[in-house]
CSV table of C-alpha atoms in Angstrom, one decimal:
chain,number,residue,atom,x,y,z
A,737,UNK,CA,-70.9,9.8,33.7
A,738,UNK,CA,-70.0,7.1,30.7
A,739,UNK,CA,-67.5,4.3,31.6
A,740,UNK,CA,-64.3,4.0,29.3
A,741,UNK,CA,-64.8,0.5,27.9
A,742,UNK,CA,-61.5,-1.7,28.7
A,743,UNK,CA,-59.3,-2.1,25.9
A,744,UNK,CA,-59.0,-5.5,24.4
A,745,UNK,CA,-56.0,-7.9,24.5
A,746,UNK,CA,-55.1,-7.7,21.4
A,747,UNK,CA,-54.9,-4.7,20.7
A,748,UNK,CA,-52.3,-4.2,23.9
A,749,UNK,CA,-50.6,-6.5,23.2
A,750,UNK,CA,-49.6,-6.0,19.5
A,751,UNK,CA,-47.3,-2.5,19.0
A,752,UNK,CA,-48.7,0.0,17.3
A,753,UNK,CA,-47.7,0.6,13.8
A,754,UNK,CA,-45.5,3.2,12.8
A,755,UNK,CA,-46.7,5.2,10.0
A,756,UNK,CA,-44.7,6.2,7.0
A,757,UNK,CA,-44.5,9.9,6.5
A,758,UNK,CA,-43.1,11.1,2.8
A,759,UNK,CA,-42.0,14.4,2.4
A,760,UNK,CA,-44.6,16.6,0.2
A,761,UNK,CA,-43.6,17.9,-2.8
A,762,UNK,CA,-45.1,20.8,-4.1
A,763,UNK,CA,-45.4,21.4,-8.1
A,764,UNK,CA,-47.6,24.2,-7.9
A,765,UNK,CA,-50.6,25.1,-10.3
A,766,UNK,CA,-51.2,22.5,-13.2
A,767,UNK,CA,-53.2,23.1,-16.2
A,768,UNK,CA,-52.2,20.6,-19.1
A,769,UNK,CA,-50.6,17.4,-19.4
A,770,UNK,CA,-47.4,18.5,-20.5
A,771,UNK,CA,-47.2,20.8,-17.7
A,772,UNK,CA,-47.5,17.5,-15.7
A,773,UNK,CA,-45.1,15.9,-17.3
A,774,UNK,CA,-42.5,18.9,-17.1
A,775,UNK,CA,-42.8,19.3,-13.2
A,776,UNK,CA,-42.1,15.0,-13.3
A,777,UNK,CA,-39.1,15.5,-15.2
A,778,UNK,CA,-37.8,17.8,-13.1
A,779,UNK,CA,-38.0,16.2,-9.7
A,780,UNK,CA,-36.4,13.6,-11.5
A,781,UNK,CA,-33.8,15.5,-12.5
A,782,UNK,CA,-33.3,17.3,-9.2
A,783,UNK,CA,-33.1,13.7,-7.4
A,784,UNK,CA,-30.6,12.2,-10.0
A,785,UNK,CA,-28.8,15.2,-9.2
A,786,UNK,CA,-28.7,14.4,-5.4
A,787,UNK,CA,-27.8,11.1,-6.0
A,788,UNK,CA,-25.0,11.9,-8.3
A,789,UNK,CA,-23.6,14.7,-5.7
A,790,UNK,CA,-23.9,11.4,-3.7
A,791,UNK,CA,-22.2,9.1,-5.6
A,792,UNK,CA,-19.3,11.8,-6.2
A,793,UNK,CA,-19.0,12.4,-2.4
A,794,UNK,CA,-18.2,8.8,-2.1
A,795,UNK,CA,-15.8,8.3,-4.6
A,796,UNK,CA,-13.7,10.9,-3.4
A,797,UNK,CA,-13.4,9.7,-0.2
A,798,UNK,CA,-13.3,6.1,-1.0
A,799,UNK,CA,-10.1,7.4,-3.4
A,800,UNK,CA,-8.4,9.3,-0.8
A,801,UNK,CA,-8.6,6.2,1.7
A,802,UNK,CA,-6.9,3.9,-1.0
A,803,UNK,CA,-4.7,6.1,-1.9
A,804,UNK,CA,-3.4,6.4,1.6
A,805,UNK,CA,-3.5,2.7,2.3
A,806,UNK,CA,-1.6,2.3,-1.1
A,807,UNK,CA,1.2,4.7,0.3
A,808,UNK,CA,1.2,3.2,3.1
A,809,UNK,CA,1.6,0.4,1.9
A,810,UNK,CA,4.7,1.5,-0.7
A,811,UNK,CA,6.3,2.6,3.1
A,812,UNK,CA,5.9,-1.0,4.6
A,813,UNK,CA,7.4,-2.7,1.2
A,814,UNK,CA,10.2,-0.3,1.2
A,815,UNK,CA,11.4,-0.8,4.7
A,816,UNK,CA,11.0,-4.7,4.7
A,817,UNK,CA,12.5,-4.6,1.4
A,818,UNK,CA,15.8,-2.6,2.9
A,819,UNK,CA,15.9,-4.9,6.3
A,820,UNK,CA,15.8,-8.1,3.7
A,821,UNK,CA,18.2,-6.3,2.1
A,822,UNK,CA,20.3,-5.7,4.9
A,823,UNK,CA,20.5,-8.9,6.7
A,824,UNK,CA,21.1,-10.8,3.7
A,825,UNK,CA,24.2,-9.1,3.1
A,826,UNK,CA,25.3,-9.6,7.0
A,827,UNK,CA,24.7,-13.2,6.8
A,828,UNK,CA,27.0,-12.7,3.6
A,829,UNK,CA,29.2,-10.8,5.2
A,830,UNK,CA,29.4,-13.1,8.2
A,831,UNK,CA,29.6,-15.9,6.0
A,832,UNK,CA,33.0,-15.1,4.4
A,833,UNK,CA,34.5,-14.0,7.6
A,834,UNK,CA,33.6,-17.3,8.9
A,835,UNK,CA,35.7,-18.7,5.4
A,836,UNK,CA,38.6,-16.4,6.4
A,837,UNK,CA,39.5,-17.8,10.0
A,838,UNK,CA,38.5,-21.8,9.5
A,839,UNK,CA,36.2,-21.5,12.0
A,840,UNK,CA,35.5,-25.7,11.7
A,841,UNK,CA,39.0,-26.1,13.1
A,842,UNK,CA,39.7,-25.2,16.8
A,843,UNK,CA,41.3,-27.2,19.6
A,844,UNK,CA,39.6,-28.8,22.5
A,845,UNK,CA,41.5,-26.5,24.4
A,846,UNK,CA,40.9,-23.6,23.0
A,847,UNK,CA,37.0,-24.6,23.3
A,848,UNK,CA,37.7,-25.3,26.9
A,849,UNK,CA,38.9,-22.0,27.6
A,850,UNK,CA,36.2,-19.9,26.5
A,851,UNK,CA,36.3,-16.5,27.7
A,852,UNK,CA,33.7,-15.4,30.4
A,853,UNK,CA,32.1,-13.2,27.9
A,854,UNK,CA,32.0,-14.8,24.9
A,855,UNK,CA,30.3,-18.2,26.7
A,856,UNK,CA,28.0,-14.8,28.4
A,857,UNK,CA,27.3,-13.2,24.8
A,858,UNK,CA,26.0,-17.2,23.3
A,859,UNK,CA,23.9,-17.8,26.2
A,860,UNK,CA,22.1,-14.6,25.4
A,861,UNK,CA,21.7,-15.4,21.7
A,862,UNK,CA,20.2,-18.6,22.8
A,863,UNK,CA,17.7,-17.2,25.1
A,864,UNK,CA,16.0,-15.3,22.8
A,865,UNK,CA,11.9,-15.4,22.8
A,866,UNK,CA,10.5,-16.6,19.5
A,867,UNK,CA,7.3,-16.8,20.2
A,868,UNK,CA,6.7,-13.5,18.2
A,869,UNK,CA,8.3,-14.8,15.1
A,870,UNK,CA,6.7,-17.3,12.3
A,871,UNK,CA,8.1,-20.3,11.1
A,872,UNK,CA,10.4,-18.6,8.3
A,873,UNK,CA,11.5,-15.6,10.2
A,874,UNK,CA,13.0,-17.9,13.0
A,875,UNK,CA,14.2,-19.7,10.2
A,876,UNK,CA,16.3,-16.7,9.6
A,877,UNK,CA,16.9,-15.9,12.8
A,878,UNK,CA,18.4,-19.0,14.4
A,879,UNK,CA,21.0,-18.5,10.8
A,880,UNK,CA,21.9,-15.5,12.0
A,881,UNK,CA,22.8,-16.6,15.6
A,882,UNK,CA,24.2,-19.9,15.0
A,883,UNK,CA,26.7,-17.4,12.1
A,884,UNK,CA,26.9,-14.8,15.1
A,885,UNK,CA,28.2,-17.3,17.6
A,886,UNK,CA,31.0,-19.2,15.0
A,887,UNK,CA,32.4,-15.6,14.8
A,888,UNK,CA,32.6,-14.8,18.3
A,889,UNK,CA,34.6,-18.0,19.3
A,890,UNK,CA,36.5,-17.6,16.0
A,891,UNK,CA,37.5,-14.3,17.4
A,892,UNK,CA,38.2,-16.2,20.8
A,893,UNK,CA,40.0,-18.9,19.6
A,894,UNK,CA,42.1,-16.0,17.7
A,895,UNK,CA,42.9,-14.2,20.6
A,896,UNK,CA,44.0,-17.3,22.6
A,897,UNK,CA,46.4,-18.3,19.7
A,898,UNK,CA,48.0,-15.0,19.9
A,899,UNK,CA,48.1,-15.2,23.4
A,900,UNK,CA,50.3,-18.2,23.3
A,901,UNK,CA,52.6,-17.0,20.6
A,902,UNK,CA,53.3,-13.7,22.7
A,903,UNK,CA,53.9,-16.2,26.3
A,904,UNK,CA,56.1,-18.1,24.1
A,905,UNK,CA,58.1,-15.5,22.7
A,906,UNK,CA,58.6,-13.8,25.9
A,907,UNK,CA,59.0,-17.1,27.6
A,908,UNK,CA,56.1,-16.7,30.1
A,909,UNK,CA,53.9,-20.1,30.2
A,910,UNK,CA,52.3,-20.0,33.9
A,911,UNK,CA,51.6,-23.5,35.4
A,912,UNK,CA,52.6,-25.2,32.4
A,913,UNK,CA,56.1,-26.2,29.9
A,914,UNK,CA,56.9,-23.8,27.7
A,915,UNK,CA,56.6,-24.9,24.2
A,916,UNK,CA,59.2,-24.9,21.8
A,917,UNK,CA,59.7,-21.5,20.3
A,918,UNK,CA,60.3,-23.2,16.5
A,919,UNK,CA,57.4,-25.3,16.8
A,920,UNK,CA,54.9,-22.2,17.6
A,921,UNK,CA,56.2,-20.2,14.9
A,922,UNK,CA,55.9,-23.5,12.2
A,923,UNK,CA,52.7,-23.3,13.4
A,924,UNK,CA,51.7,-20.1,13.2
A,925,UNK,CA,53.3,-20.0,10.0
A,926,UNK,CA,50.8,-23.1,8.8
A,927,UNK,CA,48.3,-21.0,9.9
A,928,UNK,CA,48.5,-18.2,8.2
A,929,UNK,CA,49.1,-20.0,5.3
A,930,UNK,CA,46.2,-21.8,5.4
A,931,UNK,CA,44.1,-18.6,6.4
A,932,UNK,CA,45.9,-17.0,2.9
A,933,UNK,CA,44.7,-20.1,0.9
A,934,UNK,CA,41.1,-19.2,2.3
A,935,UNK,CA,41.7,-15.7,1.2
A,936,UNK,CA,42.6,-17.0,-2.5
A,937,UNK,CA,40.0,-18.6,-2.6
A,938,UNK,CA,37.5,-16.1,-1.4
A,939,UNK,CA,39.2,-13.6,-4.0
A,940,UNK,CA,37.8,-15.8,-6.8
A,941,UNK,CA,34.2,-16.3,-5.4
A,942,UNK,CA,34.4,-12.2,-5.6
A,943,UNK,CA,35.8,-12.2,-8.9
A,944,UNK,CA,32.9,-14.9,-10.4
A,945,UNK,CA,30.2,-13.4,-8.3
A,946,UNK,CA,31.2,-9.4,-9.5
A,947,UNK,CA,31.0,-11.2,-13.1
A,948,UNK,CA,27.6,-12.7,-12.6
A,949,UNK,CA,26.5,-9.4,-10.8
A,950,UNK,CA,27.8,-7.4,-13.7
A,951,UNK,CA,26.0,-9.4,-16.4
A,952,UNK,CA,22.7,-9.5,-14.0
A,953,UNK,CA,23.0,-5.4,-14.0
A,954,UNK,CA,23.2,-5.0,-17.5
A,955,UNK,CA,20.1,-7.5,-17.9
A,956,UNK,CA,18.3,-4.9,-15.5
A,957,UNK,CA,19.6,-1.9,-16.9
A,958,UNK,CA,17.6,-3.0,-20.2
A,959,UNK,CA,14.3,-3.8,-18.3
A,960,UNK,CA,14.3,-0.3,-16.8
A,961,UNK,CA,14.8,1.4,-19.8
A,962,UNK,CA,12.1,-0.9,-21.1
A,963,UNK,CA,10.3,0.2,-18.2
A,964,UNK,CA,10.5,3.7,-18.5
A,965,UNK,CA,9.5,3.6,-22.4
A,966,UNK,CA,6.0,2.2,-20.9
A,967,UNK,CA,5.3,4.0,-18.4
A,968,UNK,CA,6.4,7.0,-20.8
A,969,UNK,CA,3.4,5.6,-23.1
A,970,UNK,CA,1.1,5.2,-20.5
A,971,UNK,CA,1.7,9.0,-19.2
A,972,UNK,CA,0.9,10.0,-22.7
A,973,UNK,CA,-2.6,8.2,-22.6
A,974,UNK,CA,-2.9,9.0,-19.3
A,975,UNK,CA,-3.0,13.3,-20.5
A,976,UNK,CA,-5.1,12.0,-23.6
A,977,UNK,CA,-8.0,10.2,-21.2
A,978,UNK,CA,-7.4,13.3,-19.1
A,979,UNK,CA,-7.7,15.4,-22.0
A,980,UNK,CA,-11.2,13.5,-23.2
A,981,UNK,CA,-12.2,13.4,-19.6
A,982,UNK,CA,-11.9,17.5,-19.3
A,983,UNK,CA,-13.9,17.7,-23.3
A,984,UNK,CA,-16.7,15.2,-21.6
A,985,UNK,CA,-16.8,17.8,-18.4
A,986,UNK,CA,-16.9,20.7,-20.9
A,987,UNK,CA,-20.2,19.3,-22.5
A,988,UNK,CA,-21.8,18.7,-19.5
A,989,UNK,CA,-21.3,22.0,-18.0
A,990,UNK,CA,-22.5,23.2,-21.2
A,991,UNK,CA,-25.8,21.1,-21.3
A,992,UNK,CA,-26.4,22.1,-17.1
A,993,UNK,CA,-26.3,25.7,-18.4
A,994,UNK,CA,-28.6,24.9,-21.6
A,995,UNK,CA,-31.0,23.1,-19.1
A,996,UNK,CA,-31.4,26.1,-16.6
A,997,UNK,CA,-32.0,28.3,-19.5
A,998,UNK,CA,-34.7,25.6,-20.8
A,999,UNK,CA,-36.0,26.0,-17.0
A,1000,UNK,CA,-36.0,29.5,-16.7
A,1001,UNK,CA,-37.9,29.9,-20.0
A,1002,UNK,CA,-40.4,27.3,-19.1
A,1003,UNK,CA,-41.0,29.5,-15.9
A,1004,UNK,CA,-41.7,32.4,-18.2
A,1005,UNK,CA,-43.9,30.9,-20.5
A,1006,UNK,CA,-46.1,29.0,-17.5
A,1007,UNK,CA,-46.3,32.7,-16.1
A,1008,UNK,CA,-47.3,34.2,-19.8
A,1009,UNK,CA,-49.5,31.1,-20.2
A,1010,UNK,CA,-51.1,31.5,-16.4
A,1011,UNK,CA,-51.9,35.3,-17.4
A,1012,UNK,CA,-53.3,34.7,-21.0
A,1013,UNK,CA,-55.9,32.2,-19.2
A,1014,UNK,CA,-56.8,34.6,-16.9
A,1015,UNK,CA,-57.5,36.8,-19.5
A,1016,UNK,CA,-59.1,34.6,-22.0
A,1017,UNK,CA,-60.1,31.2,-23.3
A,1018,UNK,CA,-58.4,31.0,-26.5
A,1019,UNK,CA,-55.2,28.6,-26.1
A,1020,UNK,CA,-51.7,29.8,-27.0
A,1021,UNK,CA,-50.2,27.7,-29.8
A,1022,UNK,CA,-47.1,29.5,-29.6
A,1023,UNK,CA,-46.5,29.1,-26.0
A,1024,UNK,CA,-47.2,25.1,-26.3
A,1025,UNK,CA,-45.1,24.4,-28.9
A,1026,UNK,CA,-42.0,26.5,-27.2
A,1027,UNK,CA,-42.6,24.3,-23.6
A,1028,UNK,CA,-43.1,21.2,-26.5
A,1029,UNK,CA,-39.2,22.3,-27.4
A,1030,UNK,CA,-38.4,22.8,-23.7
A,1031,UNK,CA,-39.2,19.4,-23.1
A,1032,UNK,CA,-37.4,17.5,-25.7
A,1033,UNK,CA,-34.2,19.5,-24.4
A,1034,UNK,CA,-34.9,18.4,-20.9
A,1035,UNK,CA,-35.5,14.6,-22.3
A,1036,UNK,CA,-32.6,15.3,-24.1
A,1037,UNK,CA,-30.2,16.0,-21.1
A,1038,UNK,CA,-31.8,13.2,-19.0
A,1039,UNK,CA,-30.9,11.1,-21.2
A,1040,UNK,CA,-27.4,11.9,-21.7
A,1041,UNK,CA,-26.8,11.8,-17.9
A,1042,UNK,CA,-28.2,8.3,-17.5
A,1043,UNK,CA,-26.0,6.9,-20.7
């Protein structure tokens, strides 16, 4: 009984090398040259028609993803646009209150005596986290509170005013002299004097800034109609390219269809061909110079889907 001889190092050590395995493709008979050259072109032209199935496959869903991402996109824009919107006009709005009630001028008293929830309401606004928010957005933010807060004790100190105007009228003061009744009203008359100066005055701001709003509208009145004349013009070319783009799909449809009748007849004629050398020597001019044509068409076609 023979011995196995050992195997050497190498050879174990080293993997084994994986060989490449192409797919056979079968052409069938061959007789001539230009039969050769005919079952060429049309692997060819059954590959680059894979690859442009492909291609086609990809571009669809490569435009369906950006056209989601570019809606979604239109969503996010829209709703940051209407929140910018939004708070600017509250910080407006917040702003011209804080104009209406003098909000700088207050009392050490009136400080003092804060109520328990207003002094509960600013704690809360200053305890907010920020670490979520960037440099610009608390920016914004900390506006917004520090305007929030000067209307809350402006409401206070509004509240405690009346207060004392009601005690005096009534002639309630608990714990301390009652002030003089004249004096209060003077001063509640200098008030509201004052607080109907502030209201002049914010009448005019309105009055200049519904002028300078007007003016701006009618500026962007004209850029939308400007706007909508070009994108009027661009729909137009858009339905031309479409329209081209439809005449470019009808001419390829057309020269698919003239290149599986160029197929089917070259099928023919290699059967007709086959049979008439089977049956004798003598070549078939007729038969060559039809696949001759045949080809040139196929040539033809290939080169038209390449350009």
């Amino acid at each position: 009984m023979s011995k196995r001889p050992p195997d050497n190092g190498d050879s174990s050590s080293q993997p084994p090398i994986k060989k490449v395995q192409f797919e056979p493709i079968l052409i069938g008979p061959i007789s001539t040259l230009e039969e050769m050259d005919m079952k060429v072109l049309q692997f060819q032209n059954k590959k680059l028609a894979q690859r442009l199935e492909q291609r086609h496959r990809m571009e669809a869903e490569l435009r369906q993803r950006i056209e989601q991402l570019e809606k979604r996109q239109m969503q996010d824009d829209a709703v940051l646009n209407v929140v910018n919107r939004y708070w600017n006009q509250l910080n407006e709005d917040i702003r011209v209150l804080l104009q209406r009630f003098d909000a700088e001028t207050a009392d050490e008293s009136e400080n003092k005596n804060e109520s328990e929830a207003t002094t509960s309401f600013l704690m809360q606004l200053s305890s907010w986290d920020k670490e979520e928010l960037d440099d610009k957005l608390a920016n914004r933010v900390q506006v917004s509170k520090r305007a929030v807060s000067k209307v809350v004790q402006a409401f206070d100190r509004l509240s405690q005013r009346n207060e004392k105007i009601t005690l005096a009228l009534k002639g309630e003061f608990d714990g301390e002299e009652a002030p003089n009744i004249d004096e209060v009203v003077r001063r509640a008359n200098a008030e509201i004097q004052m607080e109907n100066r502030n209201l002049q005055a914010i009448n005019i701001q309105l009055h200049e800034k519904y002028h300078t709003i007007s003016l701006k509208m009618s500026e962007l009145q004209d850029t939308i109609t400007g706007k909508d004349t070009l994108a009027a013009e661009l729909r137009n070319q858009v339905d031309d390219l479409q329209y081209e783009l439809n005449k470019v799909r009808a001419r390829n449809d057309k020269l698919e269809h003239h290149l599986g009748e160029a197929v089917e007849k070259l099928k023919a004629f290699q059967q007709i061909h086959g049979t008439d050398e089977k049956g004798s020597n003598k070549p078939n001019t007729f038969v060559a110079s039809s696949v001759s044509q045949t080809k040139v068409k196929i040539l033809f076609f290939f080169t038209k889907i390449r350009a």
